[in-house]
Tab-separated table of C-alpha atoms in Angstrom:
chain	number	residue	atom	x	y	z
A	1	MET	CA	0.105	-0.017	0.141
A	2	PRO	CA	1.814	3.272	-1.087
A	3	ALA	CA	2.517	5.726	2.042
A	4	LEU	CA	2.035	8.856	-0.135
A	5	LYS	CA	-1.228	9.711	-1.627
A	6	PRO	CA	-1.424	12.067	-4.256
A	7	THR	CA	-3.447	15.364	-3.498
A	8	LYS	CA	-6.097	17.337	-5.425
A	9	PHE	CA	-3.313	20.536	-4.487
A	10	SER	CA	-0.872	21.455	-7.234
A	11	ALA	CA	1.424	24.570	-7.452
A	12	LYS	CA	2.836	26.461	-10.081
A	13	ILE	CA	6.785	27.314	-9.799
A	14	VAL	CA	6.705	31.936	-10.195
A	15	TRP	CA	9.915	31.942	-9.016
A	16	LEU	CA	13.080	30.246	-8.661
A	17	GLY	CA	16.646	31.668	-6.945
A	18	GLN	CA	20.230	30.205	-5.970
A	19	VAL	CA	22.260	31.866	-3.111
A	20	ALA	CA	26.087	32.104	-3.748
A	21	PRO	CA	28.557	29.785	-1.885
A	22	ALA	CA	30.476	32.746	-1.129
A	23	GLY	CA	27.607	35.067	-0.748
A	24	LYS	CA	28.085	37.942	2.218
A	25	ASP	CA	24.509	37.507	2.574
A	26	LEU	CA	21.436	35.378	2.592
A	27	SER	CA	20.277	36.785	-0.665
A	28	ALA	CA	19.614	35.028	-3.595
A	29	THR	CA	19.612	35.632	-7.289
A	30	SER	CA	16.940	35.018	-9.952
A	31	VAL	CA	16.954	31.911	-12.158
A	32	GLU	CA	14.713	30.372	-14.596
A	33	THR	CA	15.641	26.619	-13.970
A	34	LEU	CA	17.235	24.739	-10.883
A	35	SER	CA	19.077	21.760	-11.651
A	36	LEU	CA	18.351	19.332	-8.711
A	37	VAL	CA	20.865	16.762	-7.498
A	38	ILE	CA	21.077	14.318	-4.545
A	39	GLY	CA	22.301	16.847	-2.242
A	40	GLY	CA	20.203	19.993	-3.181
A	41	ALA	CA	20.668	22.612	-6.550
A	42	GLU	CA	24.029	22.189	-8.102
A	43	GLY	CA	26.159	25.499	-7.226
A	44	GLU	CA	23.963	26.484	-4.267
A	45	ALA	CA	24.963	28.113	-0.852
A	46	HIS	CA	22.791	25.225	1.038
A	47	SER	CA	23.705	22.040	-0.907
A	48	GLY	CA	25.169	18.920	0.408
A	49	ILE	CA	24.620	16.295	1.677
A	50	THR	CA	25.540	17.131	5.234
A	51	ARG	CA	25.628	20.079	6.983
A	52	PRO	CA	26.772	21.894	10.618
A	53	SER	CA	24.163	21.904	12.980
A	54	CYS	CA	22.577	25.070	13.604
A	55	VAL	CA	19.870	26.750	15.885
A	56	ARG	CA	17.056	24.744	14.499
A	57	VAL	CA	18.055	21.819	15.811
A	58	LYS	CA	19.831	23.441	19.110
A	59	ALA	CA	17.876	20.685	21.453
A	60	LEU	CA	19.282	17.905	19.632
A	61	TYR	CA	22.704	18.803	19.008
A	62	GLU	CA	25.878	20.979	19.696
A	63	LYS	CA	25.741	23.882	16.902
A	64	GLY	CA	28.292	22.486	14.308
A	65	THR	CA	28.027	19.285	14.506
A	66	GLU	CA	27.593	17.325	11.115
A	67	ILE	CA	24.422	15.979	10.429
A	68	ALA	CA	22.463	14.934	7.468
A	69	ASN	CA	21.400	18.555	5.488
A	70	VAL	CA	17.425	18.616	5.108
A	71	ARG	CA	17.222	22.152	4.693
A	72	GLN	CA	18.812	22.037	0.687
A	73	LEU	CA	16.229	24.329	-0.275
A	74	SER	CA	14.065	27.235	1.191
A	75	VAL	CA	10.168	26.683	-0.556
A	76	LEU	CA	8.148	29.512	-0.349
A	77	SER	CA	4.339	30.540	-0.924
A	78	LYS	CA	3.256	33.601	-3.470
A	79	GLU	CA	0.198	33.724	-1.418
A	80	GLU	CA	2.213	33.706	1.979
A	81	LEU	CA	4.635	36.323	1.115
A	82	ASP	CA	1.932	38.993	-0.512
A	83	LEU	CA	0.617	39.001	3.607
A	84	ILE	CA	4.038	39.427	4.984
A	85	ALA	CA	4.445	42.163	2.667
A	86	GLN	CA	1.198	43.389	3.321
A	87	ASP	CA	1.696	43.206	7.174
A	88	MET	CA	5.209	45.471	6.548
A	89	GLY	CA	3.765	47.993	4.715
A	90	LEU	CA	5.695	47.008	1.402
A	91	ALA	CA	4.061	46.674	-1.769
A	92	ALA	CA	5.967	43.373	-2.232
A	93	LEU	CA	8.440	41.526	-1.019
A	94	ASP	CA	11.326	40.328	-3.324
A	95	PRO	CA	11.795	36.513	-2.898
A	96	ALA	CA	15.600	37.340	-3.195
A	97	TRP	CA	15.824	39.089	0.110
A	98	LEU	CA	14.837	36.181	1.959
A	99	GLY	CA	17.381	33.618	0.175
A	100	ALA	CA	14.861	31.404	-1.201
A	101	SER	CA	14.787	28.593	-3.401
A	102	ILE	CA	11.239	28.374	-4.505
A	103	VAL	CA	8.070	30.279	-4.790
A	104	LEU	CA	4.859	28.497	-5.048
A	105	GLU	CA	1.551	29.286	-6.028
A	106	GLY	CA	-1.592	27.517	-5.558
A	107	ILE	CA	-1.375	25.598	-2.242
A	108	PRO	CA	-3.152	26.822	0.763
A	109	ASP	CA	-1.886	27.716	4.129
A	110	PHE	CA	1.522	26.398	2.434
A	111	THR	CA	4.123	26.708	5.297
A	112	HIS	CA	1.774	24.143	7.202
A	113	VAL	CA	1.975	21.352	4.723
A	114	PRO	CA	3.084	18.208	6.443
A	115	PRO	CA	6.492	17.187	7.071
A	116	ASN	CA	7.379	14.373	4.385
A	117	ALA	CA	5.443	15.514	2.596
A	118	ARG	CA	6.560	15.633	-1.552
A	119	LEU	CA	6.475	18.020	-4.573
A	120	GLN	CA	6.873	16.517	-7.893
A	121	GLY	CA	7.860	17.958	-10.801
A	122	PRO	CA	6.346	17.683	-14.838
A	123	ASP	CA	10.294	15.534	-15.685
A	124	GLY	CA	10.125	13.109	-11.884
A	125	ALA	CA	12.103	15.757	-10.166
A	126	THR	CA	10.755	15.450	-6.640
A	127	ILE	CA	11.630	17.137	-3.174
A	128	THR	CA	10.569	15.995	0.136
A	129	ILE	CA	9.564	19.104	2.902
A	130	ASP	CA	11.451	18.507	6.202
A	131	MET	CA	9.091	21.302	8.423
A	132	GLU	CA	8.380	24.665	8.831
A	133	ASN	CA	11.109	26.952	8.238
A	134	ARG	CA	11.128	29.628	11.411
A	135	PRO	CA	11.371	33.238	10.482
A	136	CYS	CA	14.950	34.727	11.615
A	137	VAL	CA	16.514	38.322	11.449
A	138	LEU	CA	18.826	37.258	8.919
A	139	PRO	CA	16.240	38.617	6.084
A	140	GLY	CA	14.875	41.680	8.351
A	141	ARG	CA	19.065	42.870	7.522
A	142	VAL	CA	18.552	42.422	3.785
A	143	ILE	CA	15.447	44.074	3.386
A	144	GLU	CA	16.625	47.057	5.922
A	145	GLY	CA	19.085	47.704	3.077
A	146	SER	CA	16.224	48.280	0.565
A	147	HIS	CA	13.546	49.361	2.378
A	148	PRO	CA	14.644	51.524	5.778
A	149	GLY	CA	12.695	50.955	8.449
A	150	HIS	CA	10.579	47.738	7.582
A	151	GLY	CA	13.586	45.061	8.038
A	152	PRO	CA	12.872	44.771	11.523
A	153	LYS	CA	9.103	44.036	10.998
A	154	PHE	CA	9.909	41.028	9.380
A	155	LYS	CA	9.954	38.512	11.598
A	156	THR	CA	6.719	38.773	13.264
A	157	ALA	CA	4.594	39.323	9.633
A	158	ALA	CA	6.255	35.984	8.673
A	159	GLU	CA	5.492	33.755	11.397
A	160	GLY	CA	3.479	30.760	10.205
A	161	ARG	CA	4.265	32.431	6.766
A	162	ARG	CA	8.409	31.591	6.207
A	163	GLY	CA	7.455	28.529	4.322
A	164	VAL	CA	9.264	25.219	4.753
A	165	THR	CA	12.608	23.975	3.976
A	166	ALA	CA	12.818	20.608	1.749
A	167	TRP	CA	15.952	18.337	0.534
A	168	VAL	CA	16.003	16.800	-2.841
A	169	GLU	CA	14.515	12.655	-3.408
A	170	ARG	CA	14.850	12.576	-6.912
A	171	PRO	CA	17.066	14.444	-9.398
A	172	GLY	CA	15.820	16.586	-11.813
A	173	GLN	CA	15.108	19.580	-12.659
A	174	PHE	CA	12.387	22.795	-12.000
A	175	ALA	CA	11.648	25.465	-13.987
A	176	VAL	CA	9.509	28.540	-13.919
A	177	GLY	CA	6.297	27.890	-14.991
A	178	ASP	CA	6.377	23.946	-14.401
A	179	VAL	CA	3.451	22.791	-12.071
A	180	VAL	CA	4.419	20.657	-9.047
A	181	GLN	CA	2.304	17.779	-7.799
A	182	LEU	CA	1.965	17.613	-4.082
A	183	PHE	CA	1.818	14.240	-2.372
A	184	VAL	CA	0.936	13.978	1.747
A	185	PRO	CA	1.825	10.747	3.883
A	186	ASP	CA	-0.787	8.859	4.282
A	187	GLN	CA	-1.268	8.782	8.064
A	188	PRO	CA	-3.569	10.485	10.662
A	189	VAL	CA	-1.901	12.910	12.840
A	190	TRP	CA	-0.602	11.529	16.214
A	191	ALA	CA	-3.144	11.918	19.118
A	192	HIS	CA	-0.756	12.736	21.742
A	193	LEU	CA	0.989	15.650	19.385
A	194	ASP	CA	-0.656	18.509	21.788
A	195	GLU	CA	0.384	16.537	24.880
A	196	ALA	CA	3.927	16.355	23.339
A	197	ARG	CA	4.282	20.061	22.973
A	198	ALA	CA	3.070	20.893	26.041
């Protein structure tokens, strides 16, 4: 029995970007295609089979511990980016400022898609969602450079809207304009989740 269920939800890729490996901040450069390999997007700062642990997993590991890299890509929703911009008092929010890899349009409440869901492109390229990407101050610093006074507003405005981190399960290519299909784990929500989070 398949453990992943195809859904009625799909999304159009409206923006792709890459963060340079030796960049001075997390800003991305817009590209038309992403070549996805086991380990991430070719030539991207967050690619690699392993990575040093960061604040996201500080309850598990001392910072800098070598762990499997499930934070190869940063995937965001255009709808959520528009809401963040609105709450910050900006006309628009450039995904490059957030170090985005992929911006999708069409999946509601995208940041809260279940962990371990898959997004599959037309050529079979597939990424696996790790978890929600929590807002941090780094994008705010980039935004502040273009829109003084607005940078500090990012972290609060992006709460619950910052998208997800993901990793490449099957290599291939994503291109702007491609439609990706959402697959979700075919299992119920754990009955003890609220108790575990308390």
